[in-house]
Each structure stands twice: as C-alpha cells, then as structure tokens.
PDB file of C-alpha atoms in Angstrom:
ATOM      1  CA  MET B 246     -27.475  -7.198  -1.967  1.00 72.00           C
ATOM      2  CA  THR B 247     -27.504  -5.854  -5.784  1.00 82.00           C
ATOM      3  CA  GLU B 248     -24.032  -6.286  -7.831  1.00 82.00           C
ATOM      4  CA  GLU B 249     -24.244  -2.457  -7.741  1.00 87.00           C
ATOM      5  CA  ASN B 250     -24.252  -2.448  -4.156  1.00 86.00           C
ATOM      6  CA  ILE B 251     -21.200  -4.407  -3.466  1.00 85.00           C
ATOM      7  CA  LYS B 252     -19.369  -2.643  -6.375  1.00 86.00           C
ATOM      8  CA  LYS B 253     -19.684  -0.111  -4.363  1.00 88.00           C
ATOM      9  CA  ILE B 254     -19.004  -1.269  -0.910  1.00 88.00           C
ATOM     10  CA  VAL B 255     -15.571  -2.400  -2.382  1.00 88.00           C
ATOM     11  CA  LYS B 256     -15.088   0.604  -4.272  1.00 88.00           C
ATOM     12  CA  ARG B 257     -15.383   2.460  -1.252  1.00 89.00           C
ATOM     13  CA  TYR B 258     -13.262   0.061   1.114  1.00 90.00           C
ATOM     14  CA  LYS B 259     -10.298   0.133  -1.648  1.00 90.00           C
ATOM     15  CA  LEU B 260     -10.525   3.925  -1.335  1.00 90.00           C
ATOM     16  CA  LEU B 261     -10.187   3.753   2.122  1.00 90.00           C
ATOM     17  CA  SER B 262      -7.208   1.133   2.471  1.00 91.00           C
ATOM     18  CA  SER B 263      -5.449   2.757  -0.567  1.00 90.00           C
ATOM     19  CA  PHE B 264      -5.555   5.749   1.683  1.00 91.00           C
ATOM     20  CA  TRP B 265      -4.039   4.336   4.445  1.00 91.00           C
ATOM     21  CA  LEU B 266      -1.637   2.746   2.886  1.00 91.00           C
ATOM     22  CA  PHE B 267      -0.302   5.974   1.555  1.00 90.00           C
ATOM     23  CA  VAL B 268      -0.291   7.443   4.663  1.00 92.00           C
ATOM     24  CA  PHE B 269       1.664   4.893   6.166  1.00 91.00           C
ATOM     25  CA  LEU B 270       4.258   4.704   3.322  1.00 89.00           C
ATOM     26  CA  ILE B 271       4.400   8.363   3.882  1.00 91.00           C
ATOM     27  CA  ILE B 272       5.062   7.943   7.068  1.00 92.00           C
ATOM     28  CA  VAL B 273       7.686   5.193   7.131  1.00 89.00           C
ATOM     29  CA  LEU B 274       9.313   7.095   4.368  1.00 87.00           C
ATOM     30  CA  LEU B 275       9.780  10.343   6.745  1.00 92.00           C
ATOM     31  CA  ALA B 276      11.415   7.919   9.337  1.00 90.00           C
ATOM     32  CA  ASN B 277      13.868   6.896   6.934  1.00 85.00           C
ATOM     33  CA  TRP B 278      14.780  10.290   5.985  1.00 88.00           C
ATOM     34  CA  ALA B 279      14.969  11.110   9.510  1.00 91.00           C
ATOM     35  CA  LEU B 280      17.210   8.107   9.844  1.00 88.00           C
ATOM     36  CA  ILE B 281      19.429   9.244   6.666  1.00 86.00           C
ATOM     37  CA  ASP B 282      19.941  12.593   7.955  1.00 89.00           C
ATOM     38  CA  SER B 283      20.969  11.541  11.000  1.00 91.00           C
ATOM     39  CA  ASN B 284      23.266   9.288  10.033  1.00 87.00           C
ATOM     40  CA  ILE B 285      25.036  11.852   7.712  1.00 87.00           C
ATOM     41  CA  ARG B 286      24.978  14.226  10.836  1.00 91.00           C
ATOM     42  CA  ASN B 287      26.469  11.514  12.848  1.00 89.00           C
ATOM     43  CA  HIS B 288      29.036  10.916   9.768  1.00 87.00           C
ATOM     44  CA  SER B 289      29.965  14.557   9.411  1.00 89.00           C
ATOM     45  CA  GLU B 290      30.617  14.968  13.044  1.00 91.00           C
ATOM     46  CA  LEU B 291      32.962  11.977  13.196  1.00 90.00           C
ATOM     47  CA  GLY B 292      35.269  13.446  10.090  1.00 89.00           C
ATOM     48  CA  LEU B 293      34.058  10.148   7.873  1.00 85.00           C
ATOM     49  CA  ASP B 294      32.792  10.186   4.513  1.00 84.00           C
ATOM     50  CA  TYR B 295      29.238   9.267   3.962  1.00 78.00           C
ATOM     51  CA  HIS B 296      28.372   6.628   0.830  1.00 78.00           C
ATOM     52  CA  SER B 297      24.658   6.624   0.091  1.00 76.00           C
ATOM     53  CA  SER B 298      23.317   3.282   0.015  1.00 73.00           C
ATOM     54  CA  GLN B 299      20.778   4.545  -3.063  1.00 70.00           C
ATOM     55  CA  ASP B 300      17.635   2.580  -1.160  1.00 73.00           C
ATOM     56  CA  GLY B 301      15.367   4.151  -3.635  1.00 75.00           C
ATOM     57  CA  PHE B 302      14.624   0.977  -6.138  1.00 78.00           C
ATOM     58  CA  ILE B 303      13.847  -0.971  -2.957  1.00 84.00           C
ATOM     59  CA  TRP B 304      11.633   1.782  -1.685  1.00 83.00           C
ATOM     60  CA  GLY B 305       9.800   1.941  -5.181  1.00 84.00           C
ATOM     61  CA  ALA B 306      10.016  -1.683  -5.016  1.00 86.00           C
ATOM     62  CA  ILE B 307       8.092  -2.224  -1.524  1.00 88.00           C
ATOM     63  CA  ILE B 308       5.470   0.604  -2.356  1.00 88.00           C
ATOM     64  CA  VAL B 309       4.818  -0.831  -5.715  1.00 90.00           C
ATOM     65  CA  GLY B 310       4.470  -4.529  -4.052  1.00 92.00           C
ATOM     66  CA  LEU B 311       2.105  -3.175  -1.594  1.00 92.00           C
ATOM     67  CA  ASN B 312      -0.145  -1.254  -3.619  1.00 90.00           C
ATOM     68  CA  VAL B 313      -0.493  -4.413  -6.192  1.00 92.00           C
ATOM     69  CA  VAL B 314      -1.254  -6.874  -3.238  1.00 94.00           C
ATOM     70  CA  LEU B 315      -3.836  -4.501  -2.272  1.00 93.00           C
ATOM     71  CA  GLN B 316      -5.440  -4.162  -5.439  1.00 92.00           C
ATOM     72  CA  LEU B 317      -5.207  -7.556  -6.425  1.00 92.00           C
ATOM     73  CA  PHE B 318      -7.055  -8.479  -2.882  1.00 93.00           C
ATOM     74  CA  PHE B 319      -9.887  -6.138  -3.371  1.00 93.00           C
ATOM     75  CA  TYR B 320     -10.161  -7.435  -7.358  1.00 92.00           C
ATOM     76  CA  SER B 321     -10.363 -10.646  -5.696  1.00 92.00           C
ATOM     77  CA  LEU B 322     -12.949  -9.981  -2.853  1.00 92.00           C
ATOM     78  CA  GLU B 323     -15.234  -8.212  -5.375  1.00 91.00           C
ATOM     79  CA  LYS B 324     -15.363 -11.261  -8.153  1.00 91.00           C
ATOM     80  CA  ILE B 325     -16.043 -13.475  -5.262  1.00 91.00           C
ATOM     81  CA  LEU B 326     -18.583 -11.898  -3.913  1.00 90.00           C
ATOM     82  CA  LEU B 327     -20.258 -10.973  -7.304  1.00 89.00           C
ATOM     83  CA  PHE B 328     -19.857 -14.523  -7.541  1.00 89.00           C
ATOM     84  CA  LEU B 329     -21.551 -16.178  -4.276  1.00 88.00           C
ATOM     85  CA  GLN B 330     -24.502 -13.138  -4.936  1.00 88.00           C
ATOM     86  CA  GLN B 331     -25.044 -14.570  -8.154  1.00 86.00           C
ATOM     87  CA  GLU B 332     -25.129 -18.033  -6.691  1.00 85.00           C
ATOM     88  CA  SER B 333     -27.506 -17.242  -4.314  1.00 86.00           C
ATOM     89  CA  SER B 334     -29.752 -15.113  -6.434  1.00 84.00           C
ATOM     90  CA  SER B 335     -30.007 -18.287  -9.133  1.00 84.00           C
ATOM     91  CA  SER B 336     -30.687 -20.846  -6.143  1.00 79.00           C
ATOM     92  CA  ASN B 337     -34.073 -18.708  -5.415  1.00 69.00           C
TER      93      ASN B 337
END
C-alpha cells in the first residue's frame, strides 16, 4: 500500500465520518428545537412566562468539540498508517 493510497483512504473516511457527524448533529438540533418549542407552548398554555436557557454557546461548543476530536482522530490515524508503511518498506 502506497502513501498516496493511505492518504486517499483516510480522506474518504474522514469525509464520510464528517458527513454522518453533521447529519447526527442536525437531528439532535431539530430534536432540541422541537423540545424547546413544546416547552414554550406548555408555558403559554399555563400562563407562565418562558425564560430561555440560552444554550447556543453549549451547542456551539459541542459541535466544535466533536469536529475537533474527529479531525484529530483521522490526523493521528493517517500519521500512524504512514509511519507503519514507511517502517515496512524500509525493512524490505
């Protein structure tokens, strides 16, 4: 397996994983939106004031954190595979 093949495979899986992470986060954000909407409706039916929890920063931190972890994982995986490939080619 050549260095280019390793980079190509890692890039393909990185894109695929990033896509599924994005889809998962969209689903979670839609669920969060539905829960907040339901909470607002319930408060208005009871005649209570609704106070927002301002969770935008939390969602931003979660999204950035998961993306950073995913990118670091694939960066490390690529470097490890390239190192192993170089070791095996130098021993031959």
